[in-house]
CSV table of C-alpha atoms in Angstrom, one decimal:
chain,number,residue,atom,x,y,z
A,1,PHE,CA,0.0,0.0,0.0
A,2,PRO,CA,1.2,3.6,-0.5
A,3,ILE,CA,2.0,5.9,2.3
A,4,TYR,CA,-1.3,7.4,3.3
A,5,VAL,CA,-2.8,10.2,1.2
A,6,PRO,CA,-5.5,12.1,3.2
A,7,ILE,CA,-9.0,11.9,1.9
A,8,ASP,CA,-10.8,15.2,1.4
A,9,GLN,CA,-13.4,15.2,4.2
A,10,ASN,CA,-15.8,17.2,2.0
A,11,LYS,CA,-15.5,14.8,-0.9
A,12,LYS,CA,-18.4,12.4,-1.5
A,13,VAL,CA,-16.7,9.0,-1.7
A,14,GLY,CA,-18.0,5.6,-2.7
A,15,GLU,CA,-21.1,6.8,-4.6
A,16,SER,CA,-23.1,5.1,-7.3
A,17,GLY,CA,-22.3,1.7,-5.9
A,18,GLU,CA,-18.6,2.0,-6.3
A,19,ALA,CA,-16.1,0.5,-3.8
A,20,PRO,CA,-15.2,2.4,-0.7
A,21,ALA,CA,-12.4,5.0,-0.9
A,22,VAL,CA,-9.5,2.9,0.6
A,23,ALA,CA,-6.2,4.0,2.0
A,24,GLY,CA,-3.6,2.0,3.8
A,25,ILE,CA,0.0,1.3,4.8
A,26,GLU,CA,2.3,-1.8,5.3
A,27,ILE,CA,4.7,-1.6,8.2
A,28,ARG,CA,6.5,-4.2,10.2
A,29,ASN,CA,4.3,-7.1,8.8
A,30,TRP,CA,1.1,-5.1,9.5
A,31,LYS,CA,-1.3,-4.3,6.7
A,32,ILE,CA,-3.5,-1.5,7.9
A,33,LYS,CA,-6.4,-0.4,5.7
A,34,SER,CA,-9.3,2.0,6.1
A,35,GLY,CA,-12.2,2.9,3.9
A,36,LYS,CA,-15.0,5.4,3.8
A,37,SER,CA,-18.2,4.7,1.9
A,38,ARG,CA,-21.4,6.2,0.7
A,39,ILE,CA,-24.6,6.0,2.8
A,40,SER,CA,-26.1,2.5,2.6
A,41,SER,CA,-28.7,1.8,-0.1
A,42,GLU,CA,-32.3,0.7,0.7
A,43,SER,CA,-31.5,-2.9,-0.1
A,44,GLU,CA,-28.4,-2.8,2.1
A,45,CYS,CA,-30.4,-1.4,5.0
A,46,ASP,CA,-33.1,-4.1,4.5
A,47,LEU,CA,-30.4,-6.8,4.6
A,48,LEU,CA,-28.9,-5.3,7.8
A,49,ALA,CA,-32.4,-5.0,9.4
A,50,ARG,CA,-32.9,-8.8,8.8
A,51,GLN,CA,-29.5,-9.6,10.3
A,52,LEU,CA,-30.2,-7.4,13.4
A,53,GLN,CA,-33.6,-9.1,13.9
A,54,GLU,CA,-32.0,-12.5,13.6
A,55,ALA,CA,-29.3,-11.6,16.1
A,56,ALA,CA,-31.9,-10.3,18.6
A,57,THR,CA,-34.3,-13.2,18.2
A,58,ILE,CA,-34.6,-16.0,20.9
A,59,PHE,CA,-35.4,-19.4,19.6
A,60,ASP,CA,-36.4,-22.1,22.1
A,61,GLU,CA,-38.6,-25.3,22.2
A,62,THR,CA,-41.7,-23.5,23.2
A,63,LYS,CA,-41.8,-20.3,21.3
A,64,THR,CA,-39.9,-17.9,19.1
A,65,ASN,CA,-39.5,-14.4,20.6
A,66,THR,CA,-39.0,-12.2,17.6
A,67,LYS,CA,-37.8,-8.6,18.1
A,68,ARG,CA,-38.0,-6.0,15.3
A,69,LEU,CA,-35.0,-3.8,15.3
A,70,ASN,CA,-34.4,-0.9,12.9
A,71,PRO,CA,-30.9,0.1,11.9
A,72,PRO,CA,-29.8,3.7,12.4
A,73,GLU,CA,-31.0,6.3,9.9
A,74,ILE,CA,-27.5,6.6,8.3
A,75,VAL,CA,-25.2,3.6,8.1
A,76,TYR,CA,-22.0,3.6,6.2
A,77,PHE,CA,-22.3,-0.1,5.3
A,78,HIS,CA,-18.9,-0.4,3.5
A,79,ALA,CA,-16.8,1.8,5.8
A,80,PHE,CA,-14.2,-0.1,7.7
A,81,LEU,CA,-10.9,-0.2,9.5
A,82,THR,CA,-8.8,-3.4,9.5
A,83,LEU,CA,-5.4,-4.3,10.9
A,84,ASN,CA,-4.0,-7.5,9.7
A,85,TYR,CA,-0.8,-8.9,11.1
A,86,SER,CA,1.2,-11.6,9.4
A,87,ASP,CA,-1.4,-12.3,6.7
A,88,GLY,CA,-4.2,-13.2,9.1
A,89,GLY,CA,-2.2,-14.2,12.1
A,90,PHE,CA,-4.0,-11.5,14.0
A,91,ILE,CA,-6.9,-9.4,12.7
A,92,PHE,CA,-8.5,-6.4,14.2
A,93,SER,CA,-11.6,-4.9,12.5
A,94,PHE,CA,-14.1,-2.2,13.0
A,95,THR,CA,-17.4,-2.0,10.9
A,96,ALA,CA,-20.9,-0.7,11.4
A,97,ARG,CA,-22.3,-4.2,10.9
A,98,GLU,CA,-20.1,-5.8,13.7
A,99,ALA,CA,-21.0,-2.9,16.1
A,100,LEU,CA,-24.7,-3.2,15.4
A,101,LEU,CA,-24.9,-7.0,15.6
A,102,GLU,CA,-23.3,-6.8,19.1
A,103,TRP,CA,-25.9,-4.1,20.0
A,104,ALA,CA,-28.7,-6.3,18.6
A,105,ASP,CA,-27.5,-9.4,20.5
A,106,ALA,CA,-28.0,-7.6,23.8
A,107,HIS,CA,-31.7,-7.3,23.1
A,108,LYS,CA,-32.1,-11.0,23.7
A,109,TYR,CA,-31.8,-10.1,27.4
A,110,LEU,CA,-34.1,-7.1,27.4
A,111,LEU,CA,-37.5,-8.5,28.1
A,112,CYS,CA,-40.7,-7.2,26.6
A,113,SER,CA,-42.7,-4.8,28.9
A,114,ASN,CA,-46.0,-6.6,29.5
A,115,PRO,CA,-48.0,-5.0,32.3
A,116,SER,CA,-50.5,-7.9,32.3
A,117,THR,CA,-47.8,-10.3,33.7
A,118,ASN,CA,-45.6,-10.4,36.7
A,119,GLU,CA,-42.5,-11.2,34.5
A,120,SER,CA,-39.4,-9.4,35.7
A,121,ILE,CA,-38.0,-6.9,33.2
A,122,CYS,CA,-34.3,-6.6,32.4
A,123,ASN,CA,-33.7,-2.9,31.6
A,124,ASP,CA,-30.0,-3.0,30.9
A,125,TYR,CA,-27.6,-5.6,29.5
A,126,ARG,CA,-24.0,-4.8,28.6
A,127,GLY,CA,-24.8,-1.1,28.5
A,128,VAL,CA,-27.7,-1.6,26.1
A,129,SER,CA,-30.9,-0.1,27.7
A,130,ILE,CA,-34.1,1.6,26.7
A,131,LYS,CA,-34.0,5.4,27.0
A,132,LYS,CA,-37.0,7.7,26.6
A,133,SER,CA,-37.0,11.1,25.0
A,134,VAL,CA,-38.7,13.9,27.0
A,135,ASP,CA,-41.7,13.7,24.6
A,136,ALA,CA,-42.0,9.9,25.1
A,137,LYS,CA,-41.9,10.3,28.9
A,138,LEU,CA,-44.7,12.8,28.7
A,139,TRP,CA,-46.8,10.5,26.5
A,140,LYS,CA,-46.2,7.5,28.8
A,141,SER,CA,-47.2,9.6,31.8
A,142,LYS,CA,-50.4,10.7,30.0
A,143,ASN,CA,-51.2,7.1,29.1
A,144,ASP,CA,-50.6,5.9,32.7
A,145,HIS,CA,-52.9,8.7,34.0
A,146,LEU,CA,-55.6,7.6,31.6
A,147,ASN,CA,-55.0,3.9,32.5
A,148,ILE,CA,-54.1,3.1,28.9
A,149,ARG,CA,-51.9,0.0,28.4
A,150,VAL,CA,-50.3,-1.4,25.3
A,151,LYS,CA,-50.1,-5.2,25.2
A,152,ASP,CA,-46.7,-6.7,24.8
A,153,GLU,CA,-45.1,-3.5,23.7
A,154,PHE,CA,-41.4,-4.0,23.0
A,155,ASN,CA,-39.2,-0.9,23.0
A,156,TYR,CA,-35.7,-1.3,21.6
A,157,ASP,CA,-32.6,0.7,22.4
A,158,TRP,CA,-33.1,3.5,19.8
A,159,THR,CA,-29.8,5.2,20.9
A,160,TYR,CA,-27.8,2.4,19.3
A,161,SER,CA,-25.4,2.4,22.3
A,162,THR,CA,-23.4,-0.6,21.3
A,163,PRO,CA,-20.9,-2.3,23.7
A,164,PHE,CA,-18.7,-3.1,20.7
A,165,VAL,CA,-15.0,-2.4,21.3
A,166,GLY,CA,-13.6,-3.9,18.1
A,167,ALA,CA,-13.5,-7.4,16.7
A,168,ALA,CA,-10.2,-9.3,17.2
A,169,SER,CA,-9.2,-12.8,16.2
A,170,ILE,CA,-6.1,-14.9,16.0
A,171,ASN,CA,-4.9,-17.6,13.6
A,172,SER,CA,-2.0,-19.7,14.5
A,173,SER,CA,-0.6,-23.2,14.1
A,174,THR,CA,-1.9,-24.0,17.5
A,175,THR,CA,-5.5,-23.1,16.7
A,176,ASN,CA,-7.8,-24.7,14.2
A,177,GLY,CA,-8.8,-21.6,12.2
A,178,ALA,CA,-9.6,-18.2,13.7
A,179,THR,CA,-10.4,-17.9,17.3
A,180,THR,CA,-11.5,-14.9,19.3
A,181,THR,CA,-8.9,-13.3,21.5
A,182,THR,CA,-8.8,-13.3,25.3
A,183,TRP,CA,-8.1,-9.9,26.8
A,184,GLN,CA,-6.3,-10.0,30.2
A,185,GLU,CA,-7.1,-7.4,32.8
A,186,ARG,CA,-4.3,-5.1,33.8
A,187,ASP,CA,-4.0,-2.8,36.9
A,188,LYS,CA,-2.9,0.2,34.8
A,189,SER,CA,-2.9,1.5,31.2
A,190,GLY,CA,-0.3,0.2,28.8
A,191,ILE,CA,-0.6,3.2,26.5
A,192,ASN,CA,2.7,5.1,26.1
A,193,MET,CA,1.5,8.7,26.1
A,194,ALA,CA,5.1,10.0,25.7
A,195,MET,CA,5.4,8.1,22.4
A,196,LEU,CA,2.0,9.3,21.2
A,197,THR,CA,2.8,12.9,21.9
A,198,ASP,CA,6.3,12.9,20.5
A,199,LYS,CA,6.0,15.5,17.8
A,200,SER,CA,9.4,14.5,16.2
A,201,GLU,CA,7.7,11.3,15.0
A,202,PRO,CA,5.9,11.7,11.7
A,203,ILE,CA,2.4,10.5,11.2
A,204,LEU,CA,2.5,8.0,8.4
A,205,MET,CA,-1.3,7.4,8.2
A,206,TYR,CA,-4.3,9.0,9.7
A,207,ASP,CA,-8.0,8.5,9.1
A,208,ASP,CA,-11.3,9.3,10.7
A,209,ILE,CA,-14.1,6.8,9.7
A,210,LEU,CA,-17.7,7.4,10.4
A,211,LEU,CA,-19.6,4.1,10.8
A,212,TYR,CA,-23.2,5.2,11.6
A,213,GLU,CA,-25.2,8.1,12.9
A,214,ASP,CA,-28.8,9.0,13.7
A,215,ASP,CA,-30.6,12.1,14.9
A,216,MET,CA,-33.2,10.0,16.8
A,217,HIS,CA,-36.2,11.8,15.1
A,218,ASP,CA,-34.8,15.2,16.1
A,219,ASN,CA,-34.5,14.2,19.8
A,220,GLY,CA,-30.7,14.2,19.8
A,221,ASP,CA,-27.7,12.7,18.1
A,222,VAL,CA,-25.7,9.4,18.1
A,223,GLN,CA,-22.6,8.8,16.2
A,224,LEU,CA,-20.1,5.9,16.1
A,225,SER,CA,-16.7,6.7,14.6
A,226,VAL,CA,-13.1,5.2,14.6
A,227,LYS,CA,-9.8,7.0,14.2
A,228,ILE,CA,-6.5,5.5,13.3
A,229,ARG,CA,-3.0,7.0,13.6
A,230,VAL,CA,0.1,5.2,12.4
A,231,MET,CA,3.6,6.3,13.4
A,232,PRO,CA,7.0,4.7,12.7
A,233,LYS,CA,7.0,3.0,16.1
A,234,CYS,CA,3.4,2.4,16.9
A,235,PHE,CA,-0.3,2.7,16.0
A,236,TYR,CA,-3.1,4.2,18.0
A,237,ILE,CA,-6.9,3.7,17.5
A,238,LEU,CA,-9.8,5.6,19.1
A,239,MET,CA,-13.3,4.4,18.7
A,240,ARG,CA,-15.9,6.7,20.1
A,241,LEU,CA,-19.7,6.4,20.6
A,242,PHE,CA,-21.2,9.8,21.3
A,243,LEU,CA,-24.8,10.1,22.3
A,244,ARG,CA,-27.0,13.1,23.2
A,245,VAL,CA,-30.7,12.6,24.1
A,246,ASP,CA,-31.9,16.2,24.4
A,247,HIS,CA,-32.7,17.1,28.0
A,248,VAL,CA,-32.3,13.5,29.0
A,249,LEU,CA,-28.7,12.1,28.8
A,250,ILE,CA,-25.2,12.7,27.5
A,251,ARG,CA,-23.0,9.6,26.9
A,252,CYS,CA,-19.5,9.0,25.6
A,253,ARG,CA,-17.9,5.5,25.2
A,254,ASP,CA,-14.2,5.4,24.2
A,255,ALA,CA,-12.1,2.4,23.3
A,256,ARG,CA,-8.4,3.2,22.9
A,257,ILE,CA,-6.1,0.6,21.3
A,258,PHE,CA,-2.3,0.9,21.2
A,259,HIS,CA,0.6,-1.2,20.0
A,260,VAL,CA,4.3,-0.7,19.7
A,261,PHE,CA,5.7,-2.5,16.7
A,262,GLY,CA,7.6,-5.5,17.9
A,263,ASP,CA,5.9,-5.7,21.3
A,264,LYS,CA,4.1,-8.9,22.1
A,265,HIS,CA,1.1,-7.1,23.5
A,266,ILE,CA,-1.7,-4.9,22.2
A,267,TYR,CA,-3.1,-2.7,24.9
A,268,ARG,CA,-6.7,-1.5,25.3
A,269,ASP,CA,-8.2,1.2,27.5
A,270,LEU,CA,-11.9,1.6,27.9
A,271,ALA,CA,-13.7,4.6,29.4
A,272,TRP,CA,-17.5,4.9,29.5
A,273,ARG,CA,-18.9,8.2,30.7
A,274,GLU,CA,-22.4,9.6,31.0
A,275,ALA,CA,-24.6,12.0,32.9
A,276,ASN,CA,-28.3,12.6,33.1
A,277,TRP,CA,-29.2,16.1,31.9
A,278,ASN,CA,-30.4,17.2,35.3
A,279,GLU,CA,-26.9,16.5,36.7
A,280,LEU,CA,-25.0,18.8,34.3
A,281,ASN,CA,-25.4,21.9,36.5
A,282,GLN,CA,-24.1,20.1,39.5
A,283,LEU,CA,-21.1,18.9,37.5
A,284,ARG,CA,-20.5,22.5,36.4
A,285,LEU,CA,-21.1,21.6,32.7
A,286,PRO,CA,-23.3,23.5,30.3
A,287,ASN,CA,-27.0,22.3,30.0
A,288,GLU,CA,-27.7,24.0,26.6
A,289,VAL,CA,-28.2,21.5,23.8
A,290,VAL,CA,-26.0,23.5,21.4
A,291,ALA,CA,-23.0,23.0,23.8
A,292,TRP,CA,-23.3,19.2,23.3
A,293,THR,CA,-23.4,19.0,19.5
A,294,HIS,CA,-20.8,16.6,18.3
A,295,ASP,CA,-18.5,19.1,16.8
A,296,ARG,CA,-18.4,21.4,19.8
A,297,CYS,CA,-18.3,19.1,22.9
A,298,GLN,CA,-15.0,17.3,22.4
A,299,ALA,CA,-13.4,19.2,25.3
A,300,LEU,CA,-16.4,18.5,27.5
A,301,VAL,CA,-16.9,14.8,27.3
A,302,GLY,CA,-13.8,14.0,29.3
A,303,LYS,CA,-15.4,15.8,32.2
A,304,LEU,CA,-18.4,13.5,32.4
A,305,PRO,CA,-18.3,11.0,35.2
A,306,LEU,CA,-17.1,7.5,34.6
A,307,VAL,CA,-19.7,4.7,34.8
A,308,GLU,CA,-19.3,1.0,35.5
A,309,LEU,CA,-18.3,-1.2,32.6
A,310,PRO,CA,-20.0,-4.5,31.7
A,311,SER,CA,-18.6,-7.4,33.7
A,312,ASP,CA,-16.9,-8.9,30.6
A,313,LEU,CA,-15.0,-5.7,29.9
A,314,SER,CA,-12.0,-4.2,31.8
A,315,GLN,CA,-10.9,-0.6,32.0
A,316,TYR,CA,-7.3,-1.7,31.2
A,317,SER,CA,-6.5,-4.9,29.4
A,318,SER,CA,-4.1,-6.4,26.9
A,319,VAL,CA,-3.9,-9.3,24.5
A,320,ASP,CA,-0.8,-11.4,23.9
A,321,ILE,CA,0.1,-12.0,20.2
A,322,ALA,CA,3.6,-13.4,20.9
A,323,HIS,CA,2.8,-16.7,19.1
A,324,VAL,CA,2.1,-15.0,15.8
A,325,ILE,CA,5.0,-12.5,15.9
A,326,GLY,CA,8.0,-13.5,13.9
A,327,LYS,CA,11.4,-13.4,15.6
A,328,ASN,CA,12.6,-10.6,13.2
A,329,ASP,CA,9.7,-8.4,14.4
A,330,ILE,CA,10.5,-8.5,18.1
A,331,THR,CA,12.4,-5.5,19.3
């Protein structure tokens, strides 16, 4: 691959069914590629909707619990970031489809709200939960006051708050095909900030890939994006889910991945932050909607309080890829 040539952020890429605009670099046995794409077509959205419904559906011997999930309003179906070491020895990937399938899978554990039964309701699973807009809360309050009930109403997580932190798999002579990686918890971050902030090191590749977004029927904004920076000694990835439900909630979920070429570990830091709207004043943060638009709030999101991660995710972790690293690649 050539050394990265920046893509014009204002240029419409991948239109008329053509392939995504792809850039990449080869360095130290890593093949790193990224691609932006056009907005998904109607047929691609229909296909994705079927896949999401299948992922969220529970099949058992007595019944099939089918859950209808709609994809976000704008999905960049062919946008991607992949990092491939040693021709498939280790693969890291980030796509809208992977992120949304993990979001959909969590809905298996979010039970239908059925007031006529005493069935317990799970309102949160791996950070996927059902949030109401201010208008929806007012409508529900009115219905409750009038004693109106909707039978077997299922509300899905329309904020698309996926717990996805990247898909990683390893191929080696000791495994029969690709296997998912096991991330080991650490007591502190493995990210070398001094290396990342060393301005003497050139940036060989940079990209900012938008995977999906939705304005939630003018009730807010959600956006999932992933950024990649490659330097001569390392690479760094930031995947961010940003969510604003107007006058209800601000949420930011960051996954940071870092690797020094030749090191046997890849490091991952996770930070999930959020605050209810009525907490912003107490946190000395602005409570005007305009302050929390995606392009204006980058300096603010780090001031949101940290929240607990799902039990299967750790704040600091690493994965060992020593068995797929060649001797000549170890520094």
